[in-house]
Structures are given as structure tokens and as C-alpha cells.
Amino acid sequence: MKTPHALTVPTTLGPLHVQDAGPADGPVALLWPSLYSDGDTSWGAQLDGLHALGWRTLLVDPPGTGGSAPASRRFTMEECGEAALRVLDDAGVDQAVFFGLSWGGIVALRVALTAPRRVTALVLSNTTARGVGLRERLQVRVTSLLTRIGIPGGLGRLVVAGMLSDHSRRHDAGLASELAATVDSLDRAGLARAARSVLGDRTDVVGALHRITAPTLVIVGAEDRALPQAPHSDDLAERIVGARLEVLPRVAHLSPREEPAKVANLIKEFLAPLG
């Protein structure tokens, strides 16, 4: 088992903080989190299980979260894909399984389409291949402006209500508090830029999904209001050849943290042929 250590990876988005942990000689999993979250808040509950299975993990803090400074400008999802590949390069890794939650799944799809040789498999949780229409873009502009200005009581409580299911909020107050505190600690200007980039500017790649040949596991919460199963996860399951869809009851947008044991079992079963 290698001693966990932090990498600082220069990218066009700015330097990214990456936690490198797990068996040094194991197959590699790169994990990118959701918007309004750092790497640990989204994927932290899955790391020990992956390490026990023999996997080395590269856990990314996207711009403005965890140990990564905010981006100085808006950016594209394609640039995020290039940044993920730069993480692999700096870590001396040729191929990886890409784990993407929400924003992370959007990034993983770009990598799978532009650099398929680098992707051994995909674990796509609560994410989408769809772009955004004019109405959504305008809504995101308003939300981003409010984020930059500041919301009375903090943005965290609103994000918790939108990202966690009623069941999760009632039965896991610790997760709700952690998520709210994480959101409220983020740089507001940087978060507004990231929200515009992820939620308002992303391109549509639905028509290209048939080109993805990597084994793919699609996970979604039955109560996900941010990116509901229909149409988002259904697109992925129907258009990526051989993709497997798993729908988790009483779960909303943060599946790997809301149902960590169930997600860990799905991952274990999915990765078994690849380890």
C-alpha cells in the first residue's frame, strides 16, 4: 500500500489538487466529483473499498474546491477532460477507470470520446450527456449571480435540499451538515464561474455516445431532481453499448455518499473482471 500523498497538477484550469492513494502497483481509478463538492465529499466513502480491492485512486478536487484554487475564468467540459488526462500523465498512468459523479461524469464522457485508449471503464453516477437550452442557460445565469452576491443563510442549505433525498436528510444529518459546510466554504466567485461552465455552457454529446466502447456502469438515484433518470441516465444506458443501469431507491443526486454500501457493492461487482 502506497503512502497517500497530494499531487499538484498544472492544467489550463489552474493547478489541481489530487490525492494519490492505494496500492502503488494496482490498477488505477480516477475520481472526479459533483459540482458544489470536493473530491472527498463526493467519493470519499468509496476510497477504502477501492483500496481493499487493490485499486490505486487519484481523487481530484476540481477548481475552487478542496485544495484547488478557483478558476480565473469560465471553462469548457472539454478542457476538464484535458485536465483529467493531465492528471493521469503527471501520475505516470496510462489508463484508468473514470469515476464521475454529476460534473465528473460529464468530464468522463469527454475523455471516453476524445481519448478512448486511456479509459478502461466508466462509472457514471447521476450525470448527463445532454447540453442545455436557452431557458436553462438563463436560469443558471441568475443562480450564478446570486451565488456570487451571496444568499442569506448561505447557499449550502439550498444545495442540501436539492442534492439529497428526504430520506438522506432525515437519516444522515452528518452528511447534510458536511455538504452544507463544504458549499458555504467555497469561494463564491469561483463557484459561480464553475456553475456557469458546468450547468450553463456544456455541450451535447448524446449523439456520440454510441462511439463509447468501454464497459460502463450507470448509477442514478430514483429521487434525483437535478439530473433525473429520465432522460439523463436513460440516455447513457440506452446509447452506450452494453451499459448497465442501476437505480437506487430513496436516493437523490449524491448516490456514492447517500448509499455508500450499495454503491460500493455495485462497484465491486462491476470492477471484478477488470482488476
mmCIF file of N, CA, C and O in Angstrom, residues 66-163:
data_model
loop_
_atom_site.group_PDB
_atom_site.id
_atom_site.type_symbol
_atom_site.label_atom_id
_atom_site.label_comp_id
_atom_site.label_asym_id
_atom_site.label_seq_id
_atom_site.Cartn_x
_atom_site.Cartn_y
_atom_site.Cartn_z
ATOM 1 N N GLY A 66 -11.777 21.924 -2.278
ATOM 2 C CA GLY A 66 -10.701 21.235 -1.594
ATOM 3 C C GLY A 66 -9.410 22.032 -1.636
ATOM 4 O O GLY A 66 -9.363 23.200 -1.267
ATOM 5 N N GLY A 67 -8.358 21.402 -2.150
ATOM 6 C CA GLY A 67 -7.065 22.067 -2.230
ATOM 7 C C GLY A 67 -6.791 22.769 -3.539
ATOM 8 O O GLY A 67 -5.665 23.231 -3.762
ATOM 9 N N SER A 68 -7.778 22.874 -4.419
ATOM 10 C CA SER A 68 -7.592 23.514 -5.731
ATOM 11 C C SER A 68 -8.119 24.944 -5.714
ATOM 12 O O SER A 68 -9.234 25.206 -5.241
ATOM 13 N N ALA A 69 -7.327 25.843 -6.253
ATOM 14 C CA ALA A 69 -7.736 27.250 -6.318
ATOM 15 C C ALA A 69 -8.858 27.428 -7.334
ATOM 16 O O ALA A 69 -8.992 26.637 -8.282
ATOM 17 N N PRO A 70 -9.685 28.461 -7.163
ATOM 18 C CA PRO A 70 -10.752 28.714 -8.141
ATOM 19 C C PRO A 70 -10.183 29.041 -9.511
ATOM 20 O O PRO A 70 -9.098 29.616 -9.634
ATOM 21 N N ALA A 71 -10.907 28.656 -10.550
ATOM 22 C CA ALA A 71 -10.524 29.034 -11.908
ATOM 23 C C ALA A 71 -10.714 30.545 -12.071
ATOM 24 O O ALA A 71 -11.637 31.137 -11.506
ATOM 25 N N SER A 72 -9.856 31.155 -12.863
ATOM 26 C CA SER A 72 -9.920 32.601 -13.060
ATOM 27 C C SER A 72 -10.891 32.989 -14.171
ATOM 28 O O SER A 72 -11.108 34.180 -14.423
ATOM 29 N N ARG A 73 -11.465 31.991 -14.838
ATOM 30 C CA ARG A 73 -12.371 32.246 -15.962
ATOM 31 C C ARG A 73 -13.323 31.063 -16.093
ATOM 32 O O ARG A 73 -13.131 30.024 -15.462
ATOM 33 N N ARG A 74 -14.350 31.224 -16.914
ATOM 34 C CA ARG A 74 -15.188 30.078 -17.247
ATOM 35 C C ARG A 74 -14.409 29.124 -18.146
ATOM 36 O O ARG A 74 -13.430 29.518 -18.780
ATOM 37 N N PHE A 75 -14.845 27.877 -18.186
ATOM 38 C CA PHE A 75 -14.093 26.848 -18.902
ATOM 39 C C PHE A 75 -15.063 25.850 -19.512
ATOM 40 O O PHE A 75 -16.256 25.811 -19.169
ATOM 41 N N THR A 76 -14.565 25.046 -20.426
ATOM 42 C CA THR A 76 -15.409 24.057 -21.096
ATOM 43 C C THR A 76 -15.234 22.687 -20.456
ATOM 44 O O THR A 76 -14.236 22.411 -19.774
ATOM 45 N N MET A 77 -16.206 21.809 -20.719
ATOM 46 C CA MET A 77 -16.096 20.443 -20.230
ATOM 47 C C MET A 77 -14.994 19.693 -20.970
ATOM 48 O O MET A 77 -14.369 18.778 -20.434
ATOM 49 N N GLU A 78 -14.726 20.116 -22.193
ATOM 50 C CA GLU A 78 -13.620 19.520 -22.935
ATOM 51 C C GLU A 78 -12.278 19.865 -22.278
ATOM 52 O O GLU A 78 -11.376 19.020 -22.211
ATOM 53 N N GLU A 79 -12.150 21.093 -21.771
ATOM 54 C CA GLU A 79 -10.935 21.453 -21.039
ATOM 55 C C GLU A 79 -10.811 20.633 -19.762
ATOM 56 O O GLU A 79 -9.699 20.258 -19.359
ATOM 57 N N CYS A 80 -11.935 20.348 -19.127
ATOM 58 C CA CYS A 80 -11.892 19.499 -17.932
ATOM 59 C C CYS A 80 -11.397 18.104 -18.293
ATOM 60 O O CYS A 80 -10.625 17.492 -17.538
ATOM 61 N N GLY A 81 -11.851 17.586 -19.444
ATOM 62 C CA GLY A 81 -11.365 16.295 -19.894
ATOM 63 C C GLY A 81 -9.862 16.301 -20.117
ATOM 64 O O GLY A 81 -9.146 15.353 -19.749
ATOM 65 N N GLU A 82 -9.355 17.378 -20.717
ATOM 66 C CA GLU A 82 -7.908 17.506 -20.927
ATOM 67 C C GLU A 82 -7.174 17.573 -19.585
ATOM 68 O O GLU A 82 -6.079 17.001 -19.430
ATOM 69 N N ALA A 83 -7.779 18.243 -18.606
ATOM 70 C CA ALA A 83 -7.164 18.327 -17.280
ATOM 71 C C ALA A 83 -7.107 16.948 -16.623
ATOM 72 O O ALA A 83 -6.108 16.601 -15.965
ATOM 73 N N ALA A 84 -8.170 16.150 -16.790
ATOM 74 C CA ALA A 84 -8.168 14.798 -16.224
ATOM 75 C C ALA A 84 -7.053 13.956 -16.840
ATOM 76 O O ALA A 84 -6.371 13.195 -16.144
ATOM 77 N N LEU A 85 -6.851 14.093 -18.135
ATOM 78 C CA LEU A 85 -5.761 13.367 -18.788
ATOM 79 C C LEU A 85 -4.399 13.849 -18.296
ATOM 80 O O LEU A 85 -3.461 13.052 -18.147
ATOM 81 N N ARG A 86 -4.288 15.140 -18.011
ATOM 82 C CA ARG A 86 -3.029 15.673 -17.469
ATOM 83 C C ARG A 86 -2.755 15.078 -16.088
ATOM 84 O O ARG A 86 -1.596 14.806 -15.734
ATOM 85 N N VAL A 87 -3.810 14.845 -15.307
ATOM 86 C CA VAL A 87 -3.641 14.194 -14.002
ATOM 87 C C VAL A 87 -3.029 12.803 -14.193
ATOM 88 O O VAL A 87 -2.090 12.414 -13.484
ATOM 89 N N LEU A 88 -3.571 12.033 -15.147
ATOM 90 C CA LEU A 88 -3.001 10.711 -15.425
ATOM 91 C C LEU A 88 -1.535 10.831 -15.823
ATOM 92 O O LEU A 88 -0.684 10.074 -15.347
ATOM 93 N N ASP A 89 -1.228 11.769 -16.709
ATOM 94 C CA ASP A 89 0.140 11.923 -17.186
ATOM 95 C C ASP A 89 1.087 12.249 -16.032
ATOM 96 O O ASP A 89 2.175 11.667 -15.922
ATOM 97 N N ASP A 90 0.687 13.178 -15.182
ATOM 98 C CA ASP A 90 1.566 13.577 -14.076
ATOM 99 C C ASP A 90 1.740 12.458 -13.062
ATOM 100 O O ASP A 90 2.761 12.401 -12.364
ATOM 101 N N ALA A 91 0.740 11.584 -12.957
ATOM 102 C CA ALA A 91 0.826 10.455 -12.034
ATOM 103 C C ALA A 91 1.516 9.252 -12.662
ATOM 104 O O ALA A 91 1.676 8.213 -12.011
ATOM 105 N N GLY A 92 1.936 9.387 -13.931
ATOM 106 C CA GLY A 92 2.607 8.292 -14.604
ATOM 107 C C GLY A 92 1.686 7.142 -14.941
ATOM 108 O O GLY A 92 2.097 5.982 -14.936
ATOM 109 N N VAL A 93 0.444 7.453 -15.260
ATOM 110 C CA VAL A 93 -0.582 6.427 -15.500
ATOM 111 C C VAL A 93 -1.022 6.480 -16.952
ATOM 112 O O VAL A 93 -1.316 7.557 -17.485
ATOM 113 N N ASP A 94 -1.089 5.326 -17.591
ATOM 114 C CA ASP A 94 -1.506 5.265 -18.988
ATOM 115 C C ASP A 94 -3.019 5.152 -19.118
ATOM 116 O O ASP A 94 -3.633 5.849 -19.929
ATOM 117 N N GLN A 95 -3.640 4.281 -18.313
ATOM 118 C CA GLN A 95 -5.079 4.029 -18.415
ATOM 119 C C GLN A 95 -5.708 4.018 -17.031
ATOM 120 O O GLN A 95 -5.046 3.712 -16.036
ATOM 121 N N ALA A 96 -7.006 4.328 -16.986
ATOM 122 C CA ALA A 96 -7.718 4.322 -15.709
ATOM 123 C C ALA A 96 -9.194 4.058 -15.936
ATOM 124 O O ALA A 96 -9.731 4.287 -17.026
ATOM 125 N N VAL A 97 -9.835 3.578 -14.881
ATOM 126 C CA VAL A 97 -11.294 3.611 -14.826
ATOM 127 C C VAL A 97 -11.677 5.012 -14.356
ATOM 128 O O VAL A 97 -11.137 5.509 -13.365
ATOM 129 N N PHE A 98 -12.590 5.652 -15.065
ATOM 130 C CA PHE A 98 -13.023 7.001 -14.710
ATOM 131 C C PHE A 98 -14.326 6.933 -13.931
ATOM 132 O O PHE A 98 -15.331 6.411 -14.424
ATOM 133 N N PHE A 99 -14.285 7.449 -12.702
ATOM 134 C CA PHE A 99 -15.461 7.546 -11.847
ATOM 135 C C PHE A 99 -15.925 9.007 -11.888
ATOM 136 O O PHE A 99 -15.169 9.909 -11.498
ATOM 137 N N GLY A 100 -17.144 9.243 -12.340
ATOM 138 C CA GLY A 100 -17.632 10.607 -12.428
ATOM 139 C C GLY A 100 -19.003 10.754 -11.808
ATOM 140 O O GLY A 100 -19.944 10.057 -12.192
ATOM 141 N N LEU A 101 -19.116 11.650 -10.830
ATOM 142 C CA LEU A 101 -20.404 11.980 -10.220
ATOM 143 C C LEU A 101 -20.848 13.332 -10.750
ATOM 144 O O LEU A 101 -20.143 14.336 -10.563
ATOM 145 N N SER A 102 -21.974 13.379 -11.457
ATOM 146 C CA SER A 102 -22.527 14.617 -11.979
ATOM 147 C C SER A 102 -21.505 15.323 -12.883
ATOM 148 O O SER A 102 -21.239 14.860 -13.983
ATOM 149 N N TRP A 103 -20.913 16.432 -12.427
ATOM 150 C CA TRP A 103 -19.858 17.102 -13.199
ATOM 151 C C TRP A 103 -18.786 16.094 -13.621
ATOM 152 O O TRP A 103 -18.329 16.075 -14.767
ATOM 153 N N GLY A 104 -18.397 15.220 -12.697
ATOM 154 C CA GLY A 104 -17.377 14.239 -13.005
ATOM 155 C C GLY A 104 -17.755 13.303 -14.131
ATOM 156 O O GLY A 104 -16.909 12.898 -14.935
ATOM 157 N N GLY A 105 -19.042 12.935 -14.213
ATOM 158 C CA GLY A 105 -19.486 12.091 -15.307
ATOM 159 C C GLY A 105 -19.449 12.814 -16.637
ATOM 160 O O GLY A 105 -19.118 12.219 -17.680
ATOM 161 N N ILE A 106 -19.784 14.084 -16.628
ATOM 162 C CA ILE A 106 -19.701 14.897 -17.840
ATOM 163 C C ILE A 106 -18.256 14.922 -18.341
ATOM 164 O O ILE A 106 -17.992 14.792 -19.544
ATOM 165 N N VAL A 107 -17.316 15.050 -17.413
ATOM 166 C CA VAL A 107 -15.900 15.045 -17.774
ATOM 167 C C VAL A 107 -15.481 13.670 -18.296
ATOM 168 O O VAL A 107 -14.786 13.558 -19.319
ATOM 169 N N ALA A 108 -15.887 12.620 -17.609
ATOM 170 C CA ALA A 108 -15.508 11.261 -18.009
ATOM 171 C C ALA A 108 -15.978 10.936 -19.417
ATOM 172 O O ALA A 108 -15.264 10.281 -20.194
ATOM 173 N N LEU A 109 -17.165 11.402 -19.778
ATOM 174 C CA LEU A 109 -17.670 11.164 -21.134
ATOM 175 C C LEU A 109 -16.779 11.835 -22.174
ATOM 176 O O LEU A 109 -16.511 11.265 -23.238
ATOM 177 N N ARG A 110 -16.312 13.044 -21.882
ATOM 178 C CA ARG A 110 -15.424 13.734 -22.831
ATOM 179 C C ARG A 110 -14.123 12.961 -23.026
ATOM 180 O O ARG A 110 -13.616 12.848 -24.132
ATOM 181 N N VAL A 111 -13.577 12.427 -21.933
ATOM 182 C CA VAL A 111 -12.346 11.658 -22.053
ATOM 183 C C VAL A 111 -12.591 10.390 -22.860
ATOM 184 O O VAL A 111 -11.792 10.025 -23.726
ATOM 185 N N ALA A 112 -13.710 9.712 -22.585
ATOM 186 C CA ALA A 112 -14.013 8.473 -23.298
ATOM 187 C C ALA A 112 -14.193 8.709 -24.791
ATOM 188 O O ALA A 112 -13.895 7.830 -25.607
ATOM 189 N N LEU A 113 -14.645 9.891 -25.173
ATOM 190 C CA LEU A 113 -14.865 10.202 -26.582
ATOM 191 C C LEU A 113 -13.607 10.707 -27.278
ATOM 192 O O LEU A 113 -13.403 10.448 -28.462
ATOM 193 N N THR A 114 -12.759 11.432 -26.566
ATOM 194 C CA THR A 114 -11.589 12.027 -27.203
ATOM 195 C C THR A 114 -10.323 11.192 -27.036
ATOM 196 O O THR A 114 -9.399 11.300 -27.854
ATOM 197 N N ALA A 115 -10.256 10.385 -25.973
ATOM 198 C CA ALA A 115 -9.063 9.572 -25.715
ATOM 199 C C ALA A 115 -9.478 8.182 -25.236
ATOM 200 O O ALA A 115 -9.159 7.777 -24.106
ATOM 201 N N PRO A 116 -10.210 7.448 -26.057
ATOM 202 C CA PRO A 116 -10.763 6.167 -25.604
ATOM 203 C C PRO A 116 -9.724 5.169 -25.133
ATOM 204 O O PRO A 116 -10.009 4.332 -24.266
ATOM 205 N N ARG A 117 -8.514 5.248 -25.680
ATOM 206 C CA ARG A 117 -7.473 4.297 -25.279
ATOM 207 C C ARG A 117 -7.086 4.464 -23.819
ATOM 208 O O ARG A 117 -6.592 3.519 -23.183
ATOM 209 N N ARG A 118 -7.323 5.650 -23.244
ATOM 210 C CA ARG A 118 -6.932 5.911 -21.851
ATOM 211 C C ARG A 118 -7.978 5.430 -20.850
ATOM 212 O O ARG A 118 -7.725 5.464 -19.640
ATOM 213 N N VAL A 119 -9.140 5.005 -21.328
ATOM 214 C CA VAL A 119 -10.275 4.673 -20.455
ATOM 215 C C VAL A 119 -10.523 3.172 -20.479
ATOM 216 O O VAL A 119 -10.922 2.619 -21.505
ATOM 217 N N THR A 120 -10.315 2.519 -19.343
ATOM 218 C CA THR A 120 -10.588 1.080 -19.276
ATOM 219 C C THR A 120 -12.050 0.790 -18.944
ATOM 220 O O THR A 120 -12.567 -0.258 -19.317
ATOM 221 N N ALA A 121 -12.718 1.701 -18.251
ATOM 222 C CA ALA A 121 -14.134 1.536 -17.922
ATOM 223 C C ALA A 121 -14.654 2.862 -17.377
ATOM 224 O O ALA A 121 -13.875 3.766 -17.052
ATOM 225 N N LEU A 122 -15.973 2.960 -17.286
ATOM 226 C CA LEU A 122 -16.630 4.168 -16.778
ATOM 227 C C LEU A 122 -17.615 3.800 -15.673
ATOM 228 O O LEU A 122 -18.409 2.868 -15.832
ATOM 229 N N VAL A 123 -17.578 4.553 -14.589
ATOM 230 C CA VAL A 123 -18.618 4.508 -13.564
ATOM 231 C C VAL A 123 -19.238 5.900 -13.537
ATOM 232 O O VAL A 123 -18.611 6.865 -13.080
ATOM 233 N N LEU A 124 -20.445 5.999 -14.067
ATOM 234 C CA LEU A 124 -21.108 7.292 -14.260
ATOM 235 C C LEU A 124 -22.284 7.390 -13.295
ATOM 236 O O LEU A 124 -23.259 6.653 -13.408
ATOM 237 N N SER A 125 -22.193 8.300 -12.348
ATOM 238 C CA SER A 125 -23.227 8.429 -11.324
ATOM 239 C C SER A 125 -23.937 9.772 -11.454
ATOM 240 O O SER A 125 -23.278 10.822 -11.466
ATOM 241 N N ASN A 126 -25.264 9.723 -11.587
ATOM 242 C CA ASN A 126 -26.087 10.937 -11.536
ATOM 243 C C ASN A 126 -25.559 12.008 -12.487
ATOM 244 O O ASN A 126 -25.283 13.142 -12.089
ATOM 245 N N THR A 127 -25.437 11.661 -13.743
ATOM 246 C CA THR A 127 -24.822 12.577 -14.698
ATOM 247 C C THR A 127 -25.596 12.614 -15.998
ATOM 248 O O THR A 127 -26.674 12.030 -16.112
ATOM 249 N N THR A 128 -25.043 13.307 -16.993
ATOM 250 C CA THR A 128 -25.773 13.544 -18.238
ATOM 251 C C THR A 128 -24.825 13.711 -19.416
ATOM 252 O O THR A 128 -23.669 14.110 -19.242
ATOM 253 N N ALA A 129 -25.345 13.398 -20.591
ATOM 254 C CA ALA A 129 -24.647 13.695 -21.842
ATOM 255 C C ALA A 129 -25.290 14.872 -22.557
ATOM 256 O O ALA A 129 -24.821 15.278 -23.627
ATOM 257 N N ARG A 130 -26.355 15.424 -22.012
ATOM 258 C CA ARG A 130 -27.128 16.471 -22.675
ATOM 259 C C ARG A 130 -26.538 17.857 -22.458
ATOM 260 O O ARG A 130 -25.945 18.153 -21.414
ATOM 261 N N GLY A 131 -26.735 18.700 -23.437
ATOM 262 C CA GLY A 131 -26.408 20.108 -23.301
ATOM 263 C C GLY A 131 -27.550 20.842 -22.612
ATOM 264 O O GLY A 131 -28.408 20.233 -21.968
ATOM 265 N N VAL A 132 -27.566 22.155 -22.752
ATOM 266 C CA VAL A 132 -28.592 22.956 -22.089
ATOM 267 C C VAL A 132 -29.255 23.884 -23.102
ATOM 268 O O VAL A 132 -28.620 24.371 -24.040
ATOM 269 N N GLY A 133 -30.540 24.131 -22.886
ATOM 270 C CA GLY A 133 -31.285 25.045 -23.728
ATOM 271 C C GLY A 133 -31.212 26.468 -23.211
ATOM 272 O O GLY A 133 -30.633 26.750 -22.155
ATOM 273 N N LEU A 134 -31.831 27.379 -23.949
ATOM 274 C CA LEU A 134 -31.782 28.795 -23.603
ATOM 275 C C LEU A 134 -32.400 29.057 -22.237
ATOM 276 O O LEU A 134 -31.856 29.822 -21.437
ATOM 277 N N ARG A 135 -33.534 28.430 -21.954
ATOM 278 C CA ARG A 135 -34.206 28.671 -20.671
ATOM 279 C C ARG A 135 -33.312 28.247 -19.506
ATOM 280 O O ARG A 135 -33.162 28.997 -18.531
ATOM 281 N N GLU A 136 -32.715 27.058 -19.613
ATOM 282 C CA GLU A 136 -31.815 26.599 -18.552
ATOM 283 C C GLU A 136 -30.625 27.533 -18.410
ATOM 284 O O GLU A 136 -30.184 27.845 -17.299
ATOM 285 N N ARG A 137 -30.103 27.989 -19.544
ATOM 286 C CA ARG A 137 -28.934 28.867 -19.507
ATOM 287 C C ARG A 137 -29.253 30.169 -18.768
ATOM 288 O O ARG A 137 -28.440 30.669 -17.978
ATOM 289 N N LEU A 138 -30.427 30.706 -19.004
ATOM 290 C CA LEU A 138 -30.832 31.933 -18.321
ATOM 291 C C LEU A 138 -31.018 31.697 -16.829
ATOM 292 O O LEU A 138 -30.640 32.536 -15.998
ATOM 293 N N GLN A 139 -31.595 30.542 -16.476
ATOM 294 C CA GLN A 139 -31.766 30.213 -15.057
ATOM 295 C C GLN A 139 -30.422 30.098 -14.359
ATOM 296 O O GLN A 139 -30.246 30.564 -13.223
ATOM 297 N N VAL A 140 -29.463 29.486 -15.047
ATOM 298 C CA VAL A 140 -28.133 29.322 -14.457
ATOM 299 C C VAL A 140 -27.463 30.683 -14.261
ATOM 300 O O VAL A 140 -26.781 30.908 -13.259
ATOM 301 N N ARG A 141 -27.666 31.608 -15.188
ATOM 302 C CA ARG A 141 -27.082 32.945 -15.031
ATOM 303 C C ARG A 141 -27.605 33.625 -13.765
ATOM 304 O O ARG A 141 -26.840 34.246 -13.021
ATOM 305 N N VAL A 142 -28.906 33.503 -13.532
ATOM 306 C CA VAL A 142 -29.496 34.107 -12.334
ATOM 307 C C VAL A 142 -28.939 33.448 -11.076
ATOM 308 O O VAL A 142 -28.529 34.116 -10.117
ATOM 309 N N THR A 143 -28.890 32.098 -11.075
ATOM 310 C CA THR A 143 -28.371 31.372 -9.922
ATOM 311 C C THR A 143 -26.915 31.724 -9.653
ATOM 312 O O THR A 143 -26.497 31.910 -8.510
ATOM 313 N N SER A 144 -26.135 31.834 -10.728
ATOM 314 C CA SER A 144 -24.717 32.157 -10.574
ATOM 315 C C SER A 144 -24.531 33.561 -10.011
ATOM 316 O O SER A 144 -23.644 33.795 -9.182
ATOM 317 N N LEU A 145 -25.382 34.490 -10.444
ATOM 318 C CA LEU A 145 -25.303 35.851 -9.917
ATOM 319 C C LEU A 145 -25.607 35.864 -8.428
ATOM 320 O O LEU A 145 -24.893 36.508 -7.639
ATOM 321 N N LEU A 146 -26.639 35.138 -8.019
ATOM 322 C CA LEU A 146 -26.983 35.056 -6.598
ATOM 323 C C LEU A 146 -25.867 34.384 -5.802
ATOM 324 O O LEU A 146 -25.581 34.763 -4.669
ATOM 325 N N THR A 147 -25.247 33.372 -6.401
ATOM 326 C CA THR A 147 -24.128 32.691 -5.742
ATOM 327 C C THR A 147 -22.989 33.662 -5.501
ATOM 328 O O THR A 147 -22.384 33.696 -4.422
ATOM 329 N N ARG A 148 -22.686 34.477 -6.508
ATOM 330 C CA ARG A 148 -21.578 35.437 -6.389
ATOM 331 C C ARG A 148 -21.885 36.496 -5.332
ATOM 332 O O ARG A 148 -21.000 36.879 -4.543
ATOM 333 N N ILE A 149 -23.121 36.972 -5.313
ATOM 334 C CA ILE A 149 -23.505 38.016 -4.361
ATOM 335 C C ILE A 149 -23.578 37.464 -2.938
ATOM 336 O O ILE A 149 -23.182 38.111 -1.971
ATOM 337 N N GLY A 150 -24.097 36.254 -2.820
ATOM 338 C CA GLY A 150 -24.317 35.644 -1.510
ATOM 339 C C GLY A 150 -25.792 35.549 -1.206
ATOM 340 O O GLY A 150 -26.582 36.451 -1.522
ATOM 341 N N ILE A 151 -26.196 34.447 -0.610
ATOM 342 C CA ILE A 151 -27.595 34.182 -0.292
ATOM 343 C C ILE A 151 -27.763 34.195 1.221
ATOM 344 O O ILE A 151 -26.985 33.543 1.938
ATOM 345 N N PRO A 152 -28.763 34.927 1.741
ATOM 346 C CA PRO A 152 -28.981 34.936 3.197
ATOM 347 C C PRO A 152 -29.127 33.520 3.739
ATOM 348 O O PRO A 152 -29.863 32.707 3.196
ATOM 349 N N GLY A 153 -28.394 33.237 4.793
ATOM 350 C CA GLY A 153 -28.430 31.895 5.369
ATOM 351 C C GLY A 153 -27.454 30.937 4.727
ATOM 352 O O GLY A 153 -27.264 29.821 5.217
ATOM 353 N N GLY A 154 -26.831 31.365 3.626
ATOM 354 C CA GLY A 154 -25.841 30.524 2.963
ATOM 355 C C GLY A 154 -26.437 29.657 1.879
ATOM 356 O O GLY A 154 -27.596 29.219 1.959
ATOM 357 N N LEU A 155 -25.644 29.393 0.847
ATOM 358 C CA LEU A 155 -26.086 28.569 -0.268
ATOM 359 C C LEU A 155 -26.181 27.097 0.122
ATOM 360 O O LEU A 155 -26.950 26.335 -0.474
ATOM 361 N N GLY A 156 -25.417 26.693 1.133
ATOM 362 C CA GLY A 156 -25.339 25.279 1.490
ATOM 363 C C GLY A 156 -26.679 24.640 1.779
ATOM 364 O O GLY A 156 -26.955 23.518 1.339
ATOM 365 N N ARG A 157 -27.545 25.337 2.484
ATOM 366 C CA ARG A 157 -28.839 24.740 2.840
ATOM 367 C C ARG A 157 -29.686 24.486 1.605
ATOM 368 O O ARG A 157 -30.444 23.506 1.542
ATOM 369 N N LEU A 158 -29.571 25.346 0.594
ATOM 370 C CA LEU A 158 -30.330 25.150 -0.636
ATOM 371 C C LEU A 158 -29.774 23.977 -1.442
ATOM 372 O O LEU A 158 -30.518 23.203 -2.037
ATOM 373 N N VAL A 159 -28.446 23.858 -1.456
ATOM 374 C CA VAL A 159 -27.821 22.745 -2.170
ATOM 375 C C VAL A 159 -28.190 21.418 -1.511
ATOM 376 O O VAL A 159 -28.488 20.430 -2.195
ATOM 377 N N VAL A 160 -28.190 21.381 -0.196
ATOM 378 C CA VAL A 160 -28.577 20.155 0.516
ATOM 379 C C VAL A 160 -29.999 19.747 0.139
ATOM 380 O O VAL A 160 -30.275 18.575 -0.137
ATOM 381 N N ALA A 161 -30.904 20.717 0.092
ATOM 382 C CA ALA A 161 -32.289 20.406 -0.267
ATOM 383 C C ALA A 161 -32.400 19.902 -1.696
ATOM 384 O O ALA A 161 -33.264 19.062 -2.001
ATOM 385 N N GLY A 162 -31.533 20.381 -2.584
ATOM 386 C CA GLY A 162 -31.618 19.980 -3.977
ATOM 387 C C GLY A 162 -30.858 18.717 -4.316
ATOM 388 O O GLY A 162 -31.196 18.024 -5.281
ATOM 389 N N MET A 163 -29.827 18.373 -3.503
ATOM 390 C CA MET A 163 -28.958 17.256 -3.857
ATOM 391 C C MET A 163 -29.211 15.996 -3.050
ATOM 392 O O MET A 163 -28.857 14.895 -3.503
#
